[in-house]
Amino acid sequence: MNGATGGLPGRYAAALYELAADRWKLDEVLPQAEALARLIDESPELRTVLGDVRIDIEGQQKAVQAVLKAQGFGELIANFVGVVIRNRRLSSLRRILAAVAAYAAARRGEISAEVVSARTLSSAQRASVQSRLAEAGYTHVNITEKVDPSILGGLIVRVGPYLYDNSLQSRLVRLHHAMKGAA
């Protein structure tokens, strides 16, 4: 297992995935887990409830279950979140939901790649990255893009445990160290 599907979030993710698979509910549960992750990302109020340790378990149950019901989430997701709350892991819910997505992708044979660039990639650049990854043997890759102007240019690509750093910033650092060694 990689970092996204390991540890505590990975154990919860595997449990939810396997339970949904056993009940033939993957087509229902996976989109709902993704929708709940988006809801958490978009709602500062919900994030406050998730992270507030002053709220007791009963209060968390009532608040979160009310949100889930109002948003139309199914029974399996609601029960799962209830277990997360009872086990005092509500603050980890967003990471657990990310692990659910990663676990599902891994089960489908997909790999996630993070591509960091100094500027937003164009469609042609995105296609080029996709084809380069396919040449390297990564045929089923979900690419997540991030923009970081501090790398100056080039790309940093992280696929699973592998890091390919071809950024201008790291090239300059290597050149700096080489020049120091030559002096």
PDB file of C-alpha atoms in Angstrom:
ATOM      1  CA  MET A   1       0.000   0.000   0.000  1.00  0.00           C
ATOM      2  CA  ASN A   2       1.178   3.500  -0.699  1.00  0.00           C
ATOM      3  CA  GLY A   3       0.974   6.492   1.623  1.00  0.00           C
ATOM      4  CA  ALA A   4      -2.518   7.437   0.471  1.00  0.00           C
ATOM      5  CA  THR A   5      -3.983   4.054   1.357  1.00  0.00           C
ATOM      6  CA  GLY A   6      -1.830   3.127   4.348  1.00  0.00           C
ATOM      7  CA  GLY A   7      -2.144   3.694   8.068  1.00  0.00           C
ATOM      8  CA  LEU A   8      -5.361   4.566   9.822  1.00  0.00           C
ATOM      9  CA  PRO A   9      -7.072   6.196   6.811  1.00  0.00           C
ATOM     10  CA  GLY A  10      -6.177   3.190   4.679  1.00  0.00           C
ATOM     11  CA  ARG A  11      -7.674   0.726   7.156  1.00  0.00           C
ATOM     12  CA  TYR A  12     -10.947   2.631   7.286  1.00  0.00           C
ATOM     13  CA  ALA A  13     -10.942   3.043   3.493  1.00  0.00           C
ATOM     14  CA  ALA A  14     -10.412  -0.684   2.942  1.00  0.00           C
ATOM     15  CA  ALA A  15     -13.188  -1.504   5.401  1.00  0.00           C
ATOM     16  CA  LEU A  16     -15.691   0.812   3.682  1.00  0.00           C
ATOM     17  CA  TYR A  17     -14.703  -0.392   0.218  1.00  0.00           C
ATOM     18  CA  GLU A  18     -14.963  -4.077   1.121  1.00  0.00           C
ATOM     19  CA  LEU A  19     -18.284  -3.588   2.939  1.00  0.00           C
ATOM     20  CA  ALA A  20     -19.725  -1.743  -0.066  1.00  0.00           C
ATOM     21  CA  ALA A  21     -18.386  -4.414  -2.429  1.00  0.00           C
ATOM     22  CA  ASP A  22     -19.915  -7.199  -0.305  1.00  0.00           C
ATOM     23  CA  ARG A  23     -23.292  -5.457  -0.454  1.00  0.00           C
ATOM     24  CA  TRP A  24     -23.012  -4.634  -4.170  1.00  0.00           C
ATOM     25  CA  LYS A  25     -23.121  -0.926  -3.333  1.00  0.00           C
ATOM     26  CA  LEU A  26     -19.822   0.351  -4.783  1.00  0.00           C
ATOM     27  CA  ASP A  27     -21.645   2.311  -7.498  1.00  0.00           C
ATOM     28  CA  GLU A  28     -23.546   4.124  -4.750  1.00  0.00           C
ATOM     29  CA  VAL A  29     -20.888   4.455  -2.041  1.00  0.00           C
ATOM     30  CA  LEU A  30     -17.857   5.625  -4.049  1.00  0.00           C
ATOM     31  CA  PRO A  31     -19.590   8.672  -5.590  1.00  0.00           C
ATOM     32  CA  GLN A  32     -21.070   9.507  -2.185  1.00  0.00           C
ATOM     33  CA  ALA A  33     -17.641   9.306  -0.537  1.00  0.00           C
ATOM     34  CA  GLU A  34     -16.306  11.650  -3.229  1.00  0.00           C
ATOM     35  CA  ALA A  35     -19.279  14.013  -2.747  1.00  0.00           C
ATOM     36  CA  LEU A  36     -18.720  14.047   1.021  1.00  0.00           C
ATOM     37  CA  ALA A  37     -15.039  14.881   0.488  1.00  0.00           C
ATOM     38  CA  ARG A  38     -16.062  17.796  -1.766  1.00  0.00           C
ATOM     39  CA  LEU A  39     -18.609  18.944   0.812  1.00  0.00           C
ATOM     40  CA  ILE A  40     -15.904  18.991   3.494  1.00  0.00           C
ATOM     41  CA  ASP A  41     -13.552  20.904   1.181  1.00  0.00           C
ATOM     42  CA  GLU A  42     -16.221  23.486   0.341  1.00  0.00           C
ATOM     43  CA  SER A  43     -17.724  23.995   3.811  1.00  0.00           C
ATOM     44  CA  PRO A  44     -15.665  25.821   6.436  1.00  0.00           C
ATOM     45  CA  GLU A  45     -18.472  25.222   8.952  1.00  0.00           C
ATOM     46  CA  LEU A  46     -18.343  21.455   8.448  1.00  0.00           C
ATOM     47  CA  ARG A  47     -14.547  21.485   8.733  1.00  0.00           C
ATOM     48  CA  THR A  48     -14.943  23.349  12.034  1.00  0.00           C
ATOM     49  CA  VAL A  49     -17.268  20.640  13.373  1.00  0.00           C
ATOM     50  CA  LEU A  50     -14.874  17.914  12.204  1.00  0.00           C
ATOM     51  CA  GLY A  51     -11.901  19.476  13.944  1.00  0.00           C
ATOM     52  CA  ASP A  52     -13.532  20.822  17.126  1.00  0.00           C
ATOM     53  CA  VAL A  53     -12.471  18.563  19.992  1.00  0.00           C
ATOM     54  CA  ARG A  54     -14.772  20.428  22.410  1.00  0.00           C
ATOM     55  CA  ILE A  55     -17.851  18.845  20.817  1.00  0.00           C
ATOM     56  CA  ASP A  56     -18.709  15.535  22.478  1.00  0.00           C
ATOM     57  CA  ILE A  57     -19.427  12.384  20.479  1.00  0.00           C
ATOM     58  CA  GLU A  58     -23.201  12.805  20.776  1.00  0.00           C
ATOM     59  CA  GLY A  59     -23.005  16.369  19.510  1.00  0.00           C
ATOM     60  CA  GLN A  60     -20.780  15.313  16.617  1.00  0.00           C
ATOM     61  CA  GLN A  61     -23.170  12.468  15.745  1.00  0.00           C
ATOM     62  CA  LYS A  62     -26.191  14.777  15.721  1.00  0.00           C
ATOM     63  CA  ALA A  63     -24.500  17.532  13.729  1.00  0.00           C
ATOM     64  CA  VAL A  64     -22.832  15.352  11.114  1.00  0.00           C
ATOM     65  CA  GLN A  65     -25.775  12.963  10.700  1.00  0.00           C
ATOM     66  CA  ALA A  66     -28.093  15.979  10.195  1.00  0.00           C
ATOM     67  CA  VAL A  67     -25.798  17.256   7.440  1.00  0.00           C
ATOM     68  CA  LEU A  68     -25.612  13.826   5.802  1.00  0.00           C
ATOM     69  CA  LYS A  69     -29.381  13.423   5.890  1.00  0.00           C
ATOM     70  CA  ALA A  70     -30.011  16.947   4.556  1.00  0.00           C
ATOM     71  CA  GLN A  71     -27.558  16.338   1.704  1.00  0.00           C
ATOM     72  CA  GLY A  72     -29.154  12.990   0.775  1.00  0.00           C
ATOM     73  CA  PHE A  73     -26.303  10.642   1.654  1.00  0.00           C
ATOM     74  CA  GLY A  74     -27.140   6.952   1.867  1.00  0.00           C
ATOM     75  CA  GLU A  75     -27.396   4.713   4.894  1.00  0.00           C
ATOM     76  CA  LEU A  76     -24.043   2.983   4.354  1.00  0.00           C
ATOM     77  CA  ILE A  77     -22.108   6.268   4.291  1.00  0.00           C
ATOM     78  CA  ALA A  78     -24.071   7.604   7.271  1.00  0.00           C
ATOM     79  CA  ASN A  79     -23.373   4.433   9.282  1.00  0.00           C
ATOM     80  CA  PHE A  80     -19.707   4.509   8.285  1.00  0.00           C
ATOM     81  CA  VAL A  81     -19.333   8.117   9.415  1.00  0.00           C
ATOM     82  CA  GLY A  82     -21.104   7.138  12.640  1.00  0.00           C
ATOM     83  CA  VAL A  83     -18.446   4.475  13.273  1.00  0.00           C
ATOM     84  CA  VAL A  84     -15.708   7.009  12.524  1.00  0.00           C
ATOM     85  CA  ILE A  85     -17.264   9.364  15.086  1.00  0.00           C
ATOM     86  CA  ARG A  86     -17.713   6.647  17.748  1.00  0.00           C
ATOM     87  CA  ASN A  87     -14.059   5.684  17.302  1.00  0.00           C
ATOM     88  CA  ARG A  88     -13.085   9.345  17.836  1.00  0.00           C
ATOM     89  CA  ARG A  89     -11.609   9.672  14.346  1.00  0.00           C
ATOM     90  CA  LEU A  90     -13.842  12.439  12.986  1.00  0.00           C
ATOM     91  CA  SER A  91     -10.873  14.778  12.544  1.00  0.00           C
ATOM     92  CA  SER A  92      -9.419  12.168  10.144  1.00  0.00           C
ATOM     93  CA  LEU A  93     -12.584  11.855   8.030  1.00  0.00           C
ATOM     94  CA  ARG A  94     -11.276  13.909   5.103  1.00  0.00           C
ATOM     95  CA  ARG A  95      -8.068  11.846   4.943  1.00  0.00           C
ATOM     96  CA  ILE A  96     -10.131   8.657   5.191  1.00  0.00           C
ATOM     97  CA  LEU A  97     -12.272   9.761   2.246  1.00  0.00           C
ATOM     98  CA  ALA A  98      -9.131  10.537   0.216  1.00  0.00           C
ATOM     99  CA  ALA A  99      -7.882   7.047   1.070  1.00  0.00           C
ATOM    100  CA  VAL A 100     -11.212   5.576  -0.136  1.00  0.00           C
ATOM    101  CA  ALA A 101     -10.665   7.195  -3.544  1.00  0.00           C
ATOM    102  CA  ALA A 102      -7.051   5.994  -3.654  1.00  0.00           C
ATOM    103  CA  TYR A 103      -8.035   2.480  -2.574  1.00  0.00           C
ATOM    104  CA  ALA A 104     -10.756   2.303  -5.249  1.00  0.00           C
ATOM    105  CA  ALA A 105      -8.319   3.541  -7.904  1.00  0.00           C
ATOM    106  CA  ALA A 106      -5.745   0.955  -6.840  1.00  0.00           C
ATOM    107  CA  ARG A 107      -8.374  -1.797  -7.054  1.00  0.00           C
ATOM    108  CA  ARG A 108      -9.149  -0.646 -10.607  1.00  0.00           C
ATOM    109  CA  GLY A 109      -5.445  -0.812 -11.469  1.00  0.00           C
ATOM    110  CA  GLU A 110      -5.075   2.949 -11.659  1.00  0.00           C
ATOM    111  CA  ILE A 111      -2.139   4.915 -10.330  1.00  0.00           C
ATOM    112  CA  SER A 112      -2.184   8.513  -9.126  1.00  0.00           C
ATOM    113  CA  ALA A 113       0.486  10.928 -10.261  1.00  0.00           C
ATOM    114  CA  GLU A 114       1.070  14.399  -8.924  1.00  0.00           C
ATOM    115  CA  VAL A 115       2.521  16.832 -11.446  1.00  0.00           C
ATOM    116  CA  VAL A 116       3.920  20.110 -10.141  1.00  0.00           C
ATOM    117  CA  SER A 117       4.669  22.873 -12.634  1.00  0.00           C
ATOM    118  CA  ALA A 118       5.557  26.561 -12.409  1.00  0.00           C
ATOM    119  CA  ARG A 119       2.470  27.469 -14.486  1.00  0.00           C
ATOM    120  CA  THR A 120      -0.780  25.756 -15.365  1.00  0.00           C
ATOM    121  CA  LEU A 121      -0.198  23.078 -18.008  1.00  0.00           C
ATOM    122  CA  SER A 122      -1.716  23.503 -21.450  1.00  0.00           C
ATOM    123  CA  SER A 123      -3.715  20.686 -23.029  1.00  0.00           C
ATOM    124  CA  ALA A 124      -0.726  19.769 -25.214  1.00  0.00           C
ATOM    125  CA  GLN A 125       1.615  19.678 -22.222  1.00  0.00           C
ATOM    126  CA  ARG A 126      -0.863  17.578 -20.247  1.00  0.00           C
ATOM    127  CA  ALA A 127      -1.108  15.113 -23.160  1.00  0.00           C
ATOM    128  CA  SER A 128       2.686  15.015 -23.391  1.00  0.00           C
ATOM    129  CA  VAL A 129       3.001  14.190 -19.682  1.00  0.00           C
ATOM    130  CA  GLN A 130       0.339  11.485 -20.061  1.00  0.00           C
ATOM    131  CA  SER A 131       2.157   9.921 -23.036  1.00  0.00           C
ATOM    132  CA  ARG A 132       5.534  10.069 -21.260  1.00  0.00           C
ATOM    133  CA  LEU A 133       4.042   8.306 -18.264  1.00  0.00           C
ATOM    134  CA  ALA A 134       2.534   5.670 -20.585  1.00  0.00           C
ATOM    135  CA  GLU A 135       5.986   5.147 -22.155  1.00  0.00           C
ATOM    136  CA  ALA A 136       7.349   4.605 -18.636  1.00  0.00           C
ATOM    137  CA  GLY A 137       4.772   1.861 -18.068  1.00  0.00           C
ATOM    138  CA  TYR A 138       2.119   3.878 -16.234  1.00  0.00           C
ATOM    139  CA  THR A 139      -0.846   3.335 -18.533  1.00  0.00           C
ATOM    140  CA  HIS A 140      -3.753   3.948 -16.130  1.00  0.00           C
ATOM    141  CA  VAL A 141      -2.712   7.178 -14.444  1.00  0.00           C
ATOM    142  CA  ASN A 142      -4.901   9.798 -12.771  1.00  0.00           C
ATOM    143  CA  ILE A 143      -2.972  13.057 -12.890  1.00  0.00           C
ATOM    144  CA  THR A 144      -3.354  15.679 -10.193  1.00  0.00           C
ATOM    145  CA  GLU A 145      -1.845  19.017 -11.136  1.00  0.00           C
ATOM    146  CA  LYS A 146      -0.408  21.599  -8.782  1.00  0.00           C
ATOM    147  CA  VAL A 147       1.115  24.956  -9.607  1.00  0.00           C
ATOM    148  CA  ASP A 148       4.192  26.065  -7.659  1.00  0.00           C
ATOM    149  CA  PRO A 149       5.950  29.128  -9.121  1.00  0.00           C
ATOM    150  CA  SER A 150       8.954  28.544  -6.854  1.00  0.00           C
ATOM    151  CA  ILE A 151      10.180  25.663  -9.049  1.00  0.00           C
ATOM    152  CA  LEU A 152      10.808  28.312 -11.781  1.00  0.00           C
ATOM    153  CA  GLY A 153      10.266  25.887 -14.688  1.00  0.00           C
ATOM    154  CA  GLY A 154      10.247  22.233 -15.642  1.00  0.00           C
ATOM    155  CA  LEU A 155       8.203  19.611 -13.804  1.00  0.00           C
ATOM    156  CA  ILE A 156       8.194  17.548 -10.658  1.00  0.00           C
ATOM    157  CA  VAL A 157       6.302  14.286 -11.090  1.00  0.00           C
ATOM    158  CA  ARG A 158       5.474  11.978  -8.190  1.00  0.00           C
ATOM    159  CA  VAL A 159       4.100   8.548  -9.125  1.00  0.00           C
ATOM    160  CA  GLY A 160       3.548   6.363  -6.104  1.00  0.00           C
ATOM    161  CA  PRO A 161       6.843   6.235  -4.217  1.00  0.00           C
ATOM    162  CA  TYR A 162       8.867   7.585  -7.166  1.00  0.00           C
ATOM    163  CA  LEU A 163       9.829  11.222  -7.590  1.00  0.00           C
ATOM    164  CA  TYR A 164      11.056  12.624 -10.900  1.00  0.00           C
ATOM    165  CA  ASP A 165      12.369  16.141 -10.328  1.00  0.00           C
ATOM    166  CA  ASN A 166      13.212  17.951 -13.545  1.00  0.00           C
ATOM    167  CA  SER A 167      12.536  21.436 -12.186  1.00  0.00           C
ATOM    168  CA  LEU A 168      14.739  24.379 -12.964  1.00  0.00           C
ATOM    169  CA  GLN A 169      15.070  25.054  -9.242  1.00  0.00           C
ATOM    170  CA  SER A 170      16.578  21.615  -8.522  1.00  0.00           C
ATOM    171  CA  ARG A 171      18.878  21.882 -11.554  1.00  0.00           C
ATOM    172  CA  LEU A 172      20.191  25.197 -10.197  1.00  0.00           C
ATOM    173  CA  VAL A 173      20.730  23.643  -6.769  1.00  0.00           C
ATOM    174  CA  ARG A 174      22.662  20.730  -8.335  1.00  0.00           C
ATOM    175  CA  LEU A 175      24.755  23.178 -10.382  1.00  0.00           C
ATOM    176  CA  HIS A 176      25.451  25.212  -7.238  1.00  0.00           C
ATOM    177  CA  HIS A 177      26.651  22.099  -5.388  1.00  0.00           C
ATOM    178  CA  ALA A 178      28.771  21.006  -8.342  1.00  0.00           C
ATOM    179  CA  MET A 179      30.422  24.405  -8.540  1.00  0.00           C
ATOM    180  CA  LYS A 180      31.121  24.392  -4.784  1.00  0.00           C
ATOM    181  CA  GLY A 181      32.751  20.969  -5.132  1.00  0.00           C
ATOM    182  CA  ALA A 182      34.939  22.172  -8.012  1.00  0.00           C
ATOM    183  CA  ALA A 183      36.206  25.213  -6.077  1.00  0.00           C
TER     184      ALA A 183
END
